[in-house]
Coordinates of C-alpha atoms and ligand atoms in Angstrom, one line a residue:
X1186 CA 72.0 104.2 81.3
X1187 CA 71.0 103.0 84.6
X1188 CA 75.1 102.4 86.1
X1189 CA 76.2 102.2 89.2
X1190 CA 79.5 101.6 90.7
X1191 CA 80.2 100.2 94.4
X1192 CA 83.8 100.3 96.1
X1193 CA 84.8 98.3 98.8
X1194 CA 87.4 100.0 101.2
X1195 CA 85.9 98.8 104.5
X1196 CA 88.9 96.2 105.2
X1197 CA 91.9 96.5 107.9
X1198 CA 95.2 96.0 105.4
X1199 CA 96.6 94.5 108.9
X1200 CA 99.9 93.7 106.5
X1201 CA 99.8 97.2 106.0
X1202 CA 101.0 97.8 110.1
X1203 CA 99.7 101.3 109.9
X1204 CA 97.6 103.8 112.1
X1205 CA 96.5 105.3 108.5
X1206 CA 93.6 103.2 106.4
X1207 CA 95.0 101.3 103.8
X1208 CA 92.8 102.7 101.4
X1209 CA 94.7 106.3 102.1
X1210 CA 98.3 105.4 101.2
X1211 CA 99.6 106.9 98.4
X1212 CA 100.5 105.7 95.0
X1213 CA 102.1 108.2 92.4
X1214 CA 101.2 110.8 94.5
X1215 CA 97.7 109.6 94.8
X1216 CA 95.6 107.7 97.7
X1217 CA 95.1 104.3 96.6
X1218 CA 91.1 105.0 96.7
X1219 CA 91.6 108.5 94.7
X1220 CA 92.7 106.6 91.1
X1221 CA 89.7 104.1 92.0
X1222 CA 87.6 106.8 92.0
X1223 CA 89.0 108.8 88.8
X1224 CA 88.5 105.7 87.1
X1225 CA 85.3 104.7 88.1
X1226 CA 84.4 108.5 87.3
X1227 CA 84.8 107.6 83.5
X1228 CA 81.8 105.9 83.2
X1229 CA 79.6 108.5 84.4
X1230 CA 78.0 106.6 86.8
X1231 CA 74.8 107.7 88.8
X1232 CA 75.5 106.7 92.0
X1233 CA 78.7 106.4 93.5
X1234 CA 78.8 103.8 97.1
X1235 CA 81.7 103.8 99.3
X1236 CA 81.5 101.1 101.8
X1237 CA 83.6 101.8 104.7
X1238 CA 84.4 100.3 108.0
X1239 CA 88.0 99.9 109.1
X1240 CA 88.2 104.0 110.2
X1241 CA 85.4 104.5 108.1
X1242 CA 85.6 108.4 109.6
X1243 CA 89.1 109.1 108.7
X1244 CA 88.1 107.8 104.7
X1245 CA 85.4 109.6 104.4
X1246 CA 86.7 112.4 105.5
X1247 CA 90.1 112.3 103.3
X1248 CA 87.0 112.1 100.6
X1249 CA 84.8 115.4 101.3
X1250 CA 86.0 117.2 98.5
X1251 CA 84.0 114.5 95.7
X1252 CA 80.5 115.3 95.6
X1253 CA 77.5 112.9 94.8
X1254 CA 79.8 110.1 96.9
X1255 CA 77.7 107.9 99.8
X1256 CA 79.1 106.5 102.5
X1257 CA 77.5 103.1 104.1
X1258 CA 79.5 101.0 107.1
X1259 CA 80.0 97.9 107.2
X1260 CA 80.7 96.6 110.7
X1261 CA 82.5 94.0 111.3
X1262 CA 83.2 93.2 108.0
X1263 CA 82.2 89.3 107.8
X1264 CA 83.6 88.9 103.7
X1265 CA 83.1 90.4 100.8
X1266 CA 79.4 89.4 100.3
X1267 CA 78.4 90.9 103.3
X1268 CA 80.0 94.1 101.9
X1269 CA 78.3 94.2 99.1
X1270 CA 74.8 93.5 101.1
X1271 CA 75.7 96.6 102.8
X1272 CA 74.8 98.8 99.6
X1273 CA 71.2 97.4 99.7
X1274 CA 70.2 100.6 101.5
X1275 CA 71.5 102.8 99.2
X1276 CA 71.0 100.5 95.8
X1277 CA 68.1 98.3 97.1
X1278 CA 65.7 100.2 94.8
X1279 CA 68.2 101.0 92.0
X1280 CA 67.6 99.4 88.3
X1281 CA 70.1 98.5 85.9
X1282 CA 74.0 97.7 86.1
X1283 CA 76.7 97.7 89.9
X1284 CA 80.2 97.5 89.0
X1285 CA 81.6 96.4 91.9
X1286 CA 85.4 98.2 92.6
X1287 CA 88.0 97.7 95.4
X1288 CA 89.5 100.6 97.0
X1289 CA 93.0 99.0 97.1
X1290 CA 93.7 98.5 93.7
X1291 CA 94.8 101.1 92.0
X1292 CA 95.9 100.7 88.3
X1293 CA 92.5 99.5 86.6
X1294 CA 92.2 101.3 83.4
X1295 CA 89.2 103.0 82.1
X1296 CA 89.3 100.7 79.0
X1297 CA 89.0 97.5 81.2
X1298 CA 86.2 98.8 83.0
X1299 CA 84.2 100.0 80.0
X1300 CA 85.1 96.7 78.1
X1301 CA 83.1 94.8 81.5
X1302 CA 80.4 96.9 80.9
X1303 CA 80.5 96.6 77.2
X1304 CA 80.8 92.8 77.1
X1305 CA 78.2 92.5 80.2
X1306 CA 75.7 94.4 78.4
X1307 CA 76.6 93.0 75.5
X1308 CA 75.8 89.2 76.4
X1309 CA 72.8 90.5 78.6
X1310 CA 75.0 89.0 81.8
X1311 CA 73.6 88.8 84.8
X1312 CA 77.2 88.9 86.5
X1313 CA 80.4 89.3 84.5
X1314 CA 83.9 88.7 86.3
X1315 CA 87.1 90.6 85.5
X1316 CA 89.7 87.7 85.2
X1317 CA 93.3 87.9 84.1
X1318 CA 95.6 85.1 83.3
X1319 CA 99.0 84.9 85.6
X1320 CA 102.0 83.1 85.8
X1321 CA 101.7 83.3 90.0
X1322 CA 98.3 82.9 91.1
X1323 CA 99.2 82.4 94.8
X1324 CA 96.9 83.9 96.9
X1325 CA 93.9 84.8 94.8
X1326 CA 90.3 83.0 94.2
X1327 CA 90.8 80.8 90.8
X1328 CA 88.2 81.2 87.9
X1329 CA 86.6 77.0 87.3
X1330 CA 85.3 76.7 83.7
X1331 CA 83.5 73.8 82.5
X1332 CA 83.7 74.4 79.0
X1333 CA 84.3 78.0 77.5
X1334 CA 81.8 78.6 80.7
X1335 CA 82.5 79.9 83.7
X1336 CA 81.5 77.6 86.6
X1337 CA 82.5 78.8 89.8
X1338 CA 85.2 80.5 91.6
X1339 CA 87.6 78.8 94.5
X1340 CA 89.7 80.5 96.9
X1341 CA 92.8 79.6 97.6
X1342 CA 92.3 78.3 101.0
X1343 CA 89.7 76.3 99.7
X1344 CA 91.3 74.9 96.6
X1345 CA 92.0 71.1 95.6
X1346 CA 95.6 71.1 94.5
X1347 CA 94.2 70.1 90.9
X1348 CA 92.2 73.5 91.2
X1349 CA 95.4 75.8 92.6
X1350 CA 97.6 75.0 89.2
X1351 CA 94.4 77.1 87.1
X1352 CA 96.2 80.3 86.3
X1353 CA 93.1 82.2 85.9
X1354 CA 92.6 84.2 88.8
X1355 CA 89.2 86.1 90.0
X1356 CA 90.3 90.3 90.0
X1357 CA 87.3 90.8 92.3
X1358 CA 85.8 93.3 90.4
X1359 CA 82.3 92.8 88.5
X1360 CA 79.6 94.1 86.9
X1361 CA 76.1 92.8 88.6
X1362 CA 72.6 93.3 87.1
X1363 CA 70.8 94.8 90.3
X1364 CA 67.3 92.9 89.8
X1365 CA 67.5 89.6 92.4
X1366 CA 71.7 90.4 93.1
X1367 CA 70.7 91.5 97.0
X1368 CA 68.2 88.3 97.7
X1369 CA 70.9 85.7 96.0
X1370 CA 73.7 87.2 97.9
X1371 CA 71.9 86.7 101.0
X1372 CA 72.0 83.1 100.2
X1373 CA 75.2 82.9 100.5
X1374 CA 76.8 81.0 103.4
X1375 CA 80.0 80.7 105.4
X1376 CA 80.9 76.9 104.8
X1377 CA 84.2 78.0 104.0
X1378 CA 88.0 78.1 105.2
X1379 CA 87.3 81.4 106.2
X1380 CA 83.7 81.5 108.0
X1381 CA 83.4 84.3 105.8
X1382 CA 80.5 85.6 103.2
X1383 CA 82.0 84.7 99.9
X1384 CA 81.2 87.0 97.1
X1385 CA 82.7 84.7 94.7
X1386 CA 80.1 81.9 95.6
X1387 CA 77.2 83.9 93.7
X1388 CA 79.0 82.6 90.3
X1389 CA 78.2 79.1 91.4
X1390 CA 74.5 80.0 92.5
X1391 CA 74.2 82.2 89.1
X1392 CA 74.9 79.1 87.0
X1393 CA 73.4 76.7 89.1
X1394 CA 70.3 79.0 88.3
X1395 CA 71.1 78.6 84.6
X1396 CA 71.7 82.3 84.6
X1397 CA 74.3 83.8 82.3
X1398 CA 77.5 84.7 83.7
X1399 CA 80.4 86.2 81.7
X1400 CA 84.0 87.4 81.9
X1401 CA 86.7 89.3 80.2
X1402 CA 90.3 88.8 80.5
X1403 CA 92.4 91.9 81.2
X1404 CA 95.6 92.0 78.7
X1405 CA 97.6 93.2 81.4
X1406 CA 97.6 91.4 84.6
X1407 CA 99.3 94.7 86.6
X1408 CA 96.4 96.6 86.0
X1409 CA 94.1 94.1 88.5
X1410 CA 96.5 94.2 91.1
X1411 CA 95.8 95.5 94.5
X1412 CA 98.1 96.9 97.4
X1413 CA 98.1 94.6 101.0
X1414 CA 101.7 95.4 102.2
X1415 CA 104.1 98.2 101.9
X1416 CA 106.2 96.5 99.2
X1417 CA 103.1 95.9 97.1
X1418 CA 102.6 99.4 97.6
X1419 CA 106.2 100.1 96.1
X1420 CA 105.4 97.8 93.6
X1421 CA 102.5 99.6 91.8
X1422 CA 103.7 102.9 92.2
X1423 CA 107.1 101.6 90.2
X1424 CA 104.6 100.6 87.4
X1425 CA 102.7 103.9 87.9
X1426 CA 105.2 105.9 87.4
X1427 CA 106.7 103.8 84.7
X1428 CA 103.4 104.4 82.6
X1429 CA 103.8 108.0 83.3
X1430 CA 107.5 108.4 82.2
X1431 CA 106.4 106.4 78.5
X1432 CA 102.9 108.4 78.3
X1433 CA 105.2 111.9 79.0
X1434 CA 108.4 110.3 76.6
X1435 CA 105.6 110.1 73.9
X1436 CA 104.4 112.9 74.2
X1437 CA 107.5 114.7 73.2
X1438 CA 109.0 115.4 76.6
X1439 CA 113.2 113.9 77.3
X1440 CA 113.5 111.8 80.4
X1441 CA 117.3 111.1 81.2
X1442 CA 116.6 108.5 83.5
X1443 CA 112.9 106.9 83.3
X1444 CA 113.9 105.0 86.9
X1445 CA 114.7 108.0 88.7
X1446 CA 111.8 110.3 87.3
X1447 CA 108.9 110.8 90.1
X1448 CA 106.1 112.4 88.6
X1449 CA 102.7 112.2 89.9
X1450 CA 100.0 111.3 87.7
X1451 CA 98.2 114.8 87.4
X1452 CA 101.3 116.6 86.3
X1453 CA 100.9 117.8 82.7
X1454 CA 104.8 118.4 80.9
X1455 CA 105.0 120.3 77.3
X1456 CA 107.3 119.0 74.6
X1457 CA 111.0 119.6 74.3
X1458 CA 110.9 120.0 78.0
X1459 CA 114.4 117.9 79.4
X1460 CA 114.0 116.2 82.8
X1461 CA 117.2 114.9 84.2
X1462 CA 118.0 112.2 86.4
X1463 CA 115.9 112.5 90.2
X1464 CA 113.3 115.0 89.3
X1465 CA 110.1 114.6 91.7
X1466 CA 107.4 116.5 90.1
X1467 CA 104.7 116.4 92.1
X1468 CA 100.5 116.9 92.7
X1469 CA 98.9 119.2 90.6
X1470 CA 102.3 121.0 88.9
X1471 CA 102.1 122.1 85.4
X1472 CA 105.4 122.3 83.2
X1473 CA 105.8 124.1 79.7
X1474 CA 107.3 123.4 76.8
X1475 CA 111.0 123.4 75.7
X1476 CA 111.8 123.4 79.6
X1477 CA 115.2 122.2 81.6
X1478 CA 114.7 120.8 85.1
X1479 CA 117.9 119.7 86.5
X1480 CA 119.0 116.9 89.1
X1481 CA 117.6 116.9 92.9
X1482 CA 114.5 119.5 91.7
X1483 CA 111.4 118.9 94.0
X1484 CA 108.3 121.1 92.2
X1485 CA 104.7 120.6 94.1
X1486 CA 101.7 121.9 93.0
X1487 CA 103.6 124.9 90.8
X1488 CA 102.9 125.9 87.6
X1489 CA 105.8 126.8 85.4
X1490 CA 105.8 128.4 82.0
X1491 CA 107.9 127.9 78.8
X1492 CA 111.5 127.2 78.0
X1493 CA 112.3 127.9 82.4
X1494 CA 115.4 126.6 83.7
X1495 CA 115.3 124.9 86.9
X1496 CA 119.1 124.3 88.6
X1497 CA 119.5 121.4 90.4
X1498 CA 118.5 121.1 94.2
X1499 CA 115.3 123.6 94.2
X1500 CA 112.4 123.1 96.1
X1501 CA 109.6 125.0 94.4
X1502 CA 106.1 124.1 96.2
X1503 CA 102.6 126.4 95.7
X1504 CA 104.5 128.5 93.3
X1505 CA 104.9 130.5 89.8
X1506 CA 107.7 130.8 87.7
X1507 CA 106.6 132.5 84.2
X1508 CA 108.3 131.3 80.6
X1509 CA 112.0 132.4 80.0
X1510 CA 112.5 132.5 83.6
X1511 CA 115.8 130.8 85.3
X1512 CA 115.9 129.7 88.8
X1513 CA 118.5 128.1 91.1
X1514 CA 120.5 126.4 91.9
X1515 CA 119.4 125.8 95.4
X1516 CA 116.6 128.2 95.4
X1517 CA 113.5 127.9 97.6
X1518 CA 110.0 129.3 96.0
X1519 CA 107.3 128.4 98.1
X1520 CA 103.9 129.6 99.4
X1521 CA 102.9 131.8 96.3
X1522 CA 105.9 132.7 95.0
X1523 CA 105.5 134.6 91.7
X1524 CA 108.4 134.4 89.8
X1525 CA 107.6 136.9 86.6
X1526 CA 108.9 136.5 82.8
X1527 CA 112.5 136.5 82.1
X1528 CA 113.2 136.8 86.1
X1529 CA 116.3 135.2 87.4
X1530 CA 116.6 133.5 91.0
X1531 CA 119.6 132.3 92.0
X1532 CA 121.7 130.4 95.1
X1533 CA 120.0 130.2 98.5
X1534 CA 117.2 132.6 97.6
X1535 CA 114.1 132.0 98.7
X1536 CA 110.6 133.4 98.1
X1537 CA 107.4 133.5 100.1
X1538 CA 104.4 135.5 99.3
X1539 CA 106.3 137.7 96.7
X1540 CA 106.1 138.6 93.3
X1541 CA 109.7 139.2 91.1
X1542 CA 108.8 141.0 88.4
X1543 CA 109.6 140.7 85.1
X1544 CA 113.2 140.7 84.3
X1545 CA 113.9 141.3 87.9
X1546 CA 116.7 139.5 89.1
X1547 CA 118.0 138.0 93.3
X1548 CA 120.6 135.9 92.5
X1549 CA 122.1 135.3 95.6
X1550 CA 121.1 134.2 99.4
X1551 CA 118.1 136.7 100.0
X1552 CA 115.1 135.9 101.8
X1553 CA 112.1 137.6 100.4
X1554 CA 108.8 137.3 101.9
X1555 CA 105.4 139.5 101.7
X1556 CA 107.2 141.6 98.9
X1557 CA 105.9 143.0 95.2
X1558 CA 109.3 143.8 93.4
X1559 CA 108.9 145.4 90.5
X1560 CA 110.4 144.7 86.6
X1561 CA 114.0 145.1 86.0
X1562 CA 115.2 145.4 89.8
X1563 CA 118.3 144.0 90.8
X1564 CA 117.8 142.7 94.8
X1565 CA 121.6 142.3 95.5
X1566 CA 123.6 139.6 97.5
X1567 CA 122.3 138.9 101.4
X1568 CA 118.9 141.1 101.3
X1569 CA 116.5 140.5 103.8
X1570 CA 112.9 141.5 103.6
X1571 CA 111.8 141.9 107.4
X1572 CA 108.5 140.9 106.9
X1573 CA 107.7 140.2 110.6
X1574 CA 107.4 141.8 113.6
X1575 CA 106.6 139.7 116.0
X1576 CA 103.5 139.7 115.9
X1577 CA 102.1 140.2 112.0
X1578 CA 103.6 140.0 108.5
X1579 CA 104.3 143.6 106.6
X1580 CA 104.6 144.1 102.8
X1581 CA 107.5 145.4 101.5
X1582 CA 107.2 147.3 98.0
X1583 CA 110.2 147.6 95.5
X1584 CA 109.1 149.5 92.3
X1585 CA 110.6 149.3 88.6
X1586 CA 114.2 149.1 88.0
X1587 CA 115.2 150.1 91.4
X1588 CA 118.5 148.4 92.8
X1589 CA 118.9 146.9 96.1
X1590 CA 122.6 146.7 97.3
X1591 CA 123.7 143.8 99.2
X1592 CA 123.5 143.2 102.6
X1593 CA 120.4 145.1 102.9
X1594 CA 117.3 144.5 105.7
X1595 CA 114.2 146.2 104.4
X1596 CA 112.1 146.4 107.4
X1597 CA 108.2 146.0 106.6
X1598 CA 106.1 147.5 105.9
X1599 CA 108.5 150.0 103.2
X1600 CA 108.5 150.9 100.2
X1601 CA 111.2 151.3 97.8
X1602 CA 110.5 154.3 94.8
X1603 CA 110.7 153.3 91.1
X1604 CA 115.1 153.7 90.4
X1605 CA 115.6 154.3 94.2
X1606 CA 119.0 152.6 95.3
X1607 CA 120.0 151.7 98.6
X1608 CA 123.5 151.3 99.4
X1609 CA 125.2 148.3 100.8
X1610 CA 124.5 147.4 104.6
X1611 CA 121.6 149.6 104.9
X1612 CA 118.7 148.8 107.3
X1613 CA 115.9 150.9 105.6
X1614 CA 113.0 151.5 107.9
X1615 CA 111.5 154.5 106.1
X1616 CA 110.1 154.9 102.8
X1617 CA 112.3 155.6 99.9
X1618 CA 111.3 158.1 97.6
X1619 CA 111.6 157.5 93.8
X1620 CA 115.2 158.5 92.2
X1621 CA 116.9 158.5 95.8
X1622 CA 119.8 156.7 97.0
X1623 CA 119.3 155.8 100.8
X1624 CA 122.5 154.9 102.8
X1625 CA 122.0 154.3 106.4
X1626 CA 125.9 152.8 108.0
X1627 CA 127.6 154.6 109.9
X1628 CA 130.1 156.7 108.4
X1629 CA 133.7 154.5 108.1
X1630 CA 136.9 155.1 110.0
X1631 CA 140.3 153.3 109.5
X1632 CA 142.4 152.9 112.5
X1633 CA 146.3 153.4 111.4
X1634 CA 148.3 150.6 112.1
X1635 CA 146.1 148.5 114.0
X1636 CA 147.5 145.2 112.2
X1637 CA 150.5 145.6 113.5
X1638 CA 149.7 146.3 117.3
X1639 CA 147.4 143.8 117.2
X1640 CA 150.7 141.2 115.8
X1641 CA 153.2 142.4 119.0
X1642 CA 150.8 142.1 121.4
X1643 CA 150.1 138.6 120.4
X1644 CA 153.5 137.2 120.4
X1645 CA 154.0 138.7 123.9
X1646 CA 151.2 136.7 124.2
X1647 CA 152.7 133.5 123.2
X1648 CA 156.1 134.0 125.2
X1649 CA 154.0 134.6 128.6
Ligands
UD1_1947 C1 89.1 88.6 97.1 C2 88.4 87.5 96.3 C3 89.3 86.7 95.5 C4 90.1 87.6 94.6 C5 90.8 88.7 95.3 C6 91.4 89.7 94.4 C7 86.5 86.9 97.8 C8 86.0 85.9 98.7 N1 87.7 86.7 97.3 O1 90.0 87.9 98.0 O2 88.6 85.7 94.8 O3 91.1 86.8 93.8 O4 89.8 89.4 96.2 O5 92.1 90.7 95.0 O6 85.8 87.9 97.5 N2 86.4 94.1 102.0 C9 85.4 94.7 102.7 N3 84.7 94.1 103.6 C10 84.9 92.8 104.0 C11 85.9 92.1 103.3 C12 86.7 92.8 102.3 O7 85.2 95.9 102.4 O8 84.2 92.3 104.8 C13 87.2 94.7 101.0 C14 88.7 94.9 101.4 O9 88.9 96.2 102.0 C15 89.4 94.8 100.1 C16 88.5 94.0 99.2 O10 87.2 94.0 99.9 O11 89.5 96.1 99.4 C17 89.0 92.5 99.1 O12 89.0 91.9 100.3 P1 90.1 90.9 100.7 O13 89.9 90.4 102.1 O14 91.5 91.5 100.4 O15 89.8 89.7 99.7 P2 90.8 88.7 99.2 O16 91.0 87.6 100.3 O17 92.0 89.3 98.6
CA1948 CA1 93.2 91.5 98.8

């Protein structure tokens, strides 16, 4: 279909006051530039330009993981007309359709932009402008009409006071027929407030031309809006995440407390799952159905099954926890943690590198890393996988249904047999064969009226 899609993230964000490029903040969870790109992705375009400048190196980089993506740098960035002219190398030959995208402004929707391209295509356009209608237009270029028909679009720095009271601002985004867009837009001058290269001034040369230029209002005057300080920044990720809590509410999942949900956009959540008050779910997590996450839970990039109970105040990043499992409170999973079916994790526990296996419970401050535990083992209050030497990380084994008294230190690498026990206070730095019980204190020894020794010597103490 001959579509192409331009994004310009070549600007400073100066208001920003940040070493990072604007275009790299986060919103939701996301980079600003990342949900201009998912979006733009929805029309299938064929060629995908990314016009950088501002630490151009540091954007594209952030952005090696999309393929099919070209970079072109614009330096110094004179306006947003010279921007564009910066994609002649890469579109200069191109036929057919540019929608032109910013890289700081987030919440476009895919319906917008395939309603531009509809309505562009539609008309046979040979420019149609994204417009919305606001009650506070301070600050952005203002859509002229004479007529029904767009005439030309003024900044604000360049406005009578007449044309500053139109309400209809200019979103900055387009869709441009290629064939003559690079020759008019080098006609463009600087006679402006600005001495910059006005993209907006190719309306006026369009009509003046007699050519046909369109627009289409957004409903939803959020979705146009673009991030150029910290608390505009705030701003959108509120109504991010405030589209995220209704889509999830709608889809069947509870959320106590809409305001103090945090969940990123990629999270997926089944139904009859209940999220309570100051939940972040974050990046790529996946959550089943008929779940309970309590208060203070932080899950990152985790996947977690069916009808799981989180307890309040886990952190649970990188990791598994399968259906009917129940974890915390206060439990730390991280690093490929791999908490099997029907397992149970409880206070100050936490698990690196380590599979519990099914029906397997810790449910009390043990720190196991590098370990496969088998099902139905019970790892008892205070164990300690020693997983490190010094110098490299050793596996520990614990087979089925063997039991792991408190207070243990299995030193790596070990192996625990299927049913093996090991008594309490044991520092187990040999295998233990299947069936065994290994005990490894010393044996006790009472001292006979110690106590009360111990009390006469002290209040001699006291009278000296
Ligand atoms: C621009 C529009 C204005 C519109 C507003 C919407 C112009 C002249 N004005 O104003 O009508 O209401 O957007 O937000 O186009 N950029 C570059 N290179 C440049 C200049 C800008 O890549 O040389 C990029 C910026 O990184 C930013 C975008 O273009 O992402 C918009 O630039 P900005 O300077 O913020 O334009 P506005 O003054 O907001
Ligand atoms: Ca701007």
């Amino acid at each position: 279909m001959n579509l192409h899609v331009a994004i310009l993230a070549a600007g400073k964000g100066t208001r920003m006051k940040s070493a990072r490029p604007k275009v790299l903040h986060r919103v939701a969870g996301l980079p600003l530039i990342e949900h201009v790109l998912a979006t733009a992705a929805a029309l299938k375009p064929q060629t995908t330009t990314i016009v950088v400048g501002y630490q151009a190196a540091e954007v594209e980089e952030a952005l090696l993981r999309h393929c099919g993506l070209t970079f072109v740098v614009q330096e110094p960035q004179l306006g947003t007309a010279h921007a564009l002219l910066t994609t002649e190398q890469v579109l200069g030959h191109a036929r057919g359709t540019v929608i032109l995208l910013y890289g700081d402004v987030p919440l476009l929707s895919r319906a917008t932009l395939e309603n531009l391209v509809e309505r562009h295509r539609s008309r046979k356009a040979a420019a149609t402008v994204v417009t919305a209608i606001v009650d506070d237009p301070g600050g952005y270029g203002r859509i002229v009409r004479s007529g029904e028909q767009i005439a030309r679009i003024v900044e604000e720095k360049d406005a009578s006071s007449a044309e500053r009271k139109i309400r209809e601002i200019n979103s900055g985004i387009y869709a441009f027929e290629l064939a003559g867009l690079f020759d008019a837009v080098r006609s463009i001058a600087t006679e402006n407030a600005q001495r910059e290269y006005y993209l907006t001034d190719l309306v006026a040369v369009y009509r003046k031309r007699g050519m046909n230029v369109e627009t289409v209002i957004v409903p939803n005057a959020d979705e146009i809006r673009g991030v150029n300080s910290r608390s505009e920044m705030a701003a959108l990720s509120r109504i991010a995440r405030d589209r995220k809590t209704a889509e999830l509410m709608a889809a069947g999942v509870t959320i106590e407390d809409p305001a103090t949900a945090y969940i990123d956009r990629d999270v997926t959540i089944g139904a009859d799952t209940i999220i309570h008050p100051g939940v972040c779910l974050e990046g790529n997590t996946t959550i089943g159905g008929g779940c309970e996450i309590h208060s203070g839970v932080r899950i990152v990039n985790s996947a977690i099954g069916d009808r799981v109970t989180v307890f309040n105040h886990c952190v649970i990043t990188d990791a598994r926890v399968a259906s009917d499992a129940k974890v915390g409170p206060f439990a730390h999973l991280r690093n490929d943690a791999d908490i099997r079916e029907k397992a149970r994790v409880g206070n100050f526990v936490e698990l690196k590198k380590t599979v519990l296996g099914e029906g397997s419970k810790s449910m009390h401050l043990a720190y196991l890393g590098d370990a496969t535990i088998g099902e139905r083992v019970n790892i008892g209050a205070g164990t300690i996988t020693c997983n490190y030497d010094g110098e490299k990380k050793n596996q520990t084994i614990i087979e089925d249904g063997a039991f792991i008294g408190s207070d243990s230190q299995l030193i790596a690498p070990v192996t625990i047999g299927a049913g093996a026990y090991v008594g309490s206070g044991a520092t187990i730095r040999e295998d233990v064969p299947s069936g065994a019980l290994a005990v490894s204190a010393g044996k006790q020894r009472n001292i006979e009226g110690w106590v009360d020794k111990r009390g006469k010597s002290r209040k001699s103490d006291r009278k000296r």
